Amino acid sequence: MKQKKILIVDDEPNILMSLEYAFKKKDFEVFIARDGTEAIEISNREKPNLILLDIMMPEMDGYETLKQVKDNEDLAHTKIVFLSAKSKEKDIEKGLKMGADRYLTKPFSMKKVISEIEELLA
């Protein structure tokens, strides 16, 4: 089976490190971006199976990043999971309406994040 590629996008180094570690242990090929602009560059190059995306970031936020991914024919099928501290009902609805496959809120349980993503990619 081909290794699954995941792109983790967050401007918080501790979150990036812990997620990267956890997914590498689960045998994912992990890429990391610190903002939306970087995320788009990496996505175009690596074509990840899934993007784990923060919303509040410098440069380009998660909503704009999602829009650009979905507007790109080569990436339109990419699964997107928001992982955000924005936990209001309206934020979650907006994220899902825009085309995210899942919306997980911070603080998060690593186990839950991994199981949601494995389920999505199964």
Coordinates of C-alpha atoms in Angstrom, one line a residue:
M1 CA 0.0 0.0 0.0
K2 CA 1.2 3.4 -0.9
Q3 CA 2.1 5.7 2.0
K4 CA -0.5 8.4 2.7
K5 CA 0.7 12.0 2.4
I6 CA -0.5 14.5 4.9
L7 CA 0.1 18.2 5.0
I8 CA -0.1 19.8 8.4
V9 CA -0.7 23.6 8.3
D10 CA -0.4 25.5 11.5
D11 CA 1.6 28.6 12.7
E12 CA 2.1 27.0 16.2
P13 CA 5.4 25.1 16.3
N14 CA 4.4 22.9 19.2
I15 CA 1.3 21.7 17.5
L16 CA 3.2 21.1 14.3
M17 CA 5.8 19.0 16.1
S18 CA 3.4 16.9 18.0
L19 CA 1.2 16.2 15.0
E20 CA 4.2 15.5 12.7
Y21 CA 5.6 13.0 15.3
A22 CA 2.2 11.3 15.7
F23 CA 1.5 10.9 12.0
K24 CA 5.1 9.7 11.2
K25 CA 4.6 7.0 13.8
K26 CA 1.4 6.0 12.0
D27 CA 3.5 5.7 8.8
F28 CA 2.3 8.8 7.0
E29 CA 4.5 10.9 4.8
V30 CA 4.3 14.2 6.6
F31 CA 4.7 17.7 5.2
I32 CA 4.6 20.9 7.1
A33 CA 3.5 24.5 6.3
R34 CA 3.4 27.5 8.6
D35 CA 0.8 29.5 6.6
G36 CA -1.6 29.2 3.7
T37 CA 0.8 30.5 1.1
E38 CA 3.4 27.8 2.0
A39 CA 0.5 25.2 2.1
I40 CA -0.5 25.9 -1.4
E41 CA 3.1 25.7 -2.7
I42 CA 3.6 22.3 -1.0
S43 CA 0.2 21.0 -2.1
N44 CA 0.9 21.8 -5.7
R45 CA 4.3 20.0 -5.5
E46 CA 3.4 17.0 -3.3
K47 CA -0.4 16.4 -3.9
P48 CA -1.2 15.3 -0.3
N49 CA -4.1 12.9 0.3
L50 CA -5.2 15.2 3.2
I51 CA -4.5 18.6 4.5
L52 CA -4.9 19.3 8.2
L53 CA -5.5 23.0 8.3
D54 CA -5.5 25.6 11.0
I55 CA -7.8 28.6 10.3
M56 CA -6.2 31.6 12.1
M57 CA -2.8 32.0 10.5
P58 CA -0.6 34.9 9.2
E59 CA -0.5 35.6 5.4
M60 CA -3.4 33.5 4.2
D61 CA -6.0 32.0 6.6
G62 CA -7.4 28.5 6.5
Y63 CA -10.6 29.5 4.7
E64 CA -8.7 31.2 1.8
T65 CA -6.3 28.2 1.7
L66 CA -9.2 25.8 1.4
K67 CA -10.8 27.9 -1.3
Q68 CA -7.6 27.8 -3.4
V69 CA -7.1 24.1 -2.9
K70 CA -10.7 23.4 -4.0
D71 CA -10.4 25.7 -7.0
N72 CA -7.4 23.9 -8.2
E73 CA -8.3 20.9 -10.5
D74 CA -5.3 18.9 -9.5
L75 CA -6.1 19.3 -5.8
A76 CA -9.9 19.5 -5.7
H77 CA -10.2 15.8 -4.5
T78 CA -7.8 16.5 -1.5
K79 CA -9.4 15.8 1.8
I80 CA -9.4 18.8 4.1
V81 CA -9.7 18.7 7.9
F82 CA -9.9 22.0 9.8
L83 CA -8.2 21.9 13.2
S84 CA -9.0 25.2 14.8
A85 CA -9.5 27.0 18.1
K86 CA -12.5 28.7 16.5
S87 CA -15.1 26.4 18.0
K88 CA -18.3 28.4 17.6
E89 CA -21.2 26.7 15.8
K90 CA -21.0 29.3 13.0
D91 CA -17.3 28.8 12.5
I92 CA -17.8 25.1 12.2
E93 CA -20.7 25.5 9.8
K94 CA -18.7 27.9 7.7
G95 CA -15.8 25.5 7.4
L96 CA -17.9 22.6 6.4
K97 CA -20.0 24.7 4.0
M98 CA -16.8 25.7 2.3
G99 CA -16.0 22.1 1.6
A100 CA -14.0 20.8 4.6
D101 CA -14.4 17.1 5.2
R102 CA -14.2 17.4 9.0
Y103 CA -13.9 20.2 11.5
L104 CA -12.0 19.4 14.7
T105 CA -11.5 21.9 17.5
K106 CA -8.5 22.8 19.7
P107 CA -7.5 21.8 22.3
F108 CA -7.7 18.4 20.6
S109 CA -7.1 14.8 21.5
M110 CA -4.3 13.3 19.4
K111 CA -6.0 10.0 19.3
K112 CA -9.2 11.5 18.0
V113 CA -7.4 13.5 15.3
I114 CA -5.6 10.4 14.1
S115 CA -8.7 8.2 14.1
E116 CA -10.8 10.8 12.2
I117 CA -8.1 11.1 9.6
E118 CA -7.5 7.4 9.2
E119 CA -11.2 6.9 8.9
L120 CA -11.4 9.7 6.2
L121 CA -8.6 8.1 4.2
A122 CA -9.7 4.5 4.6

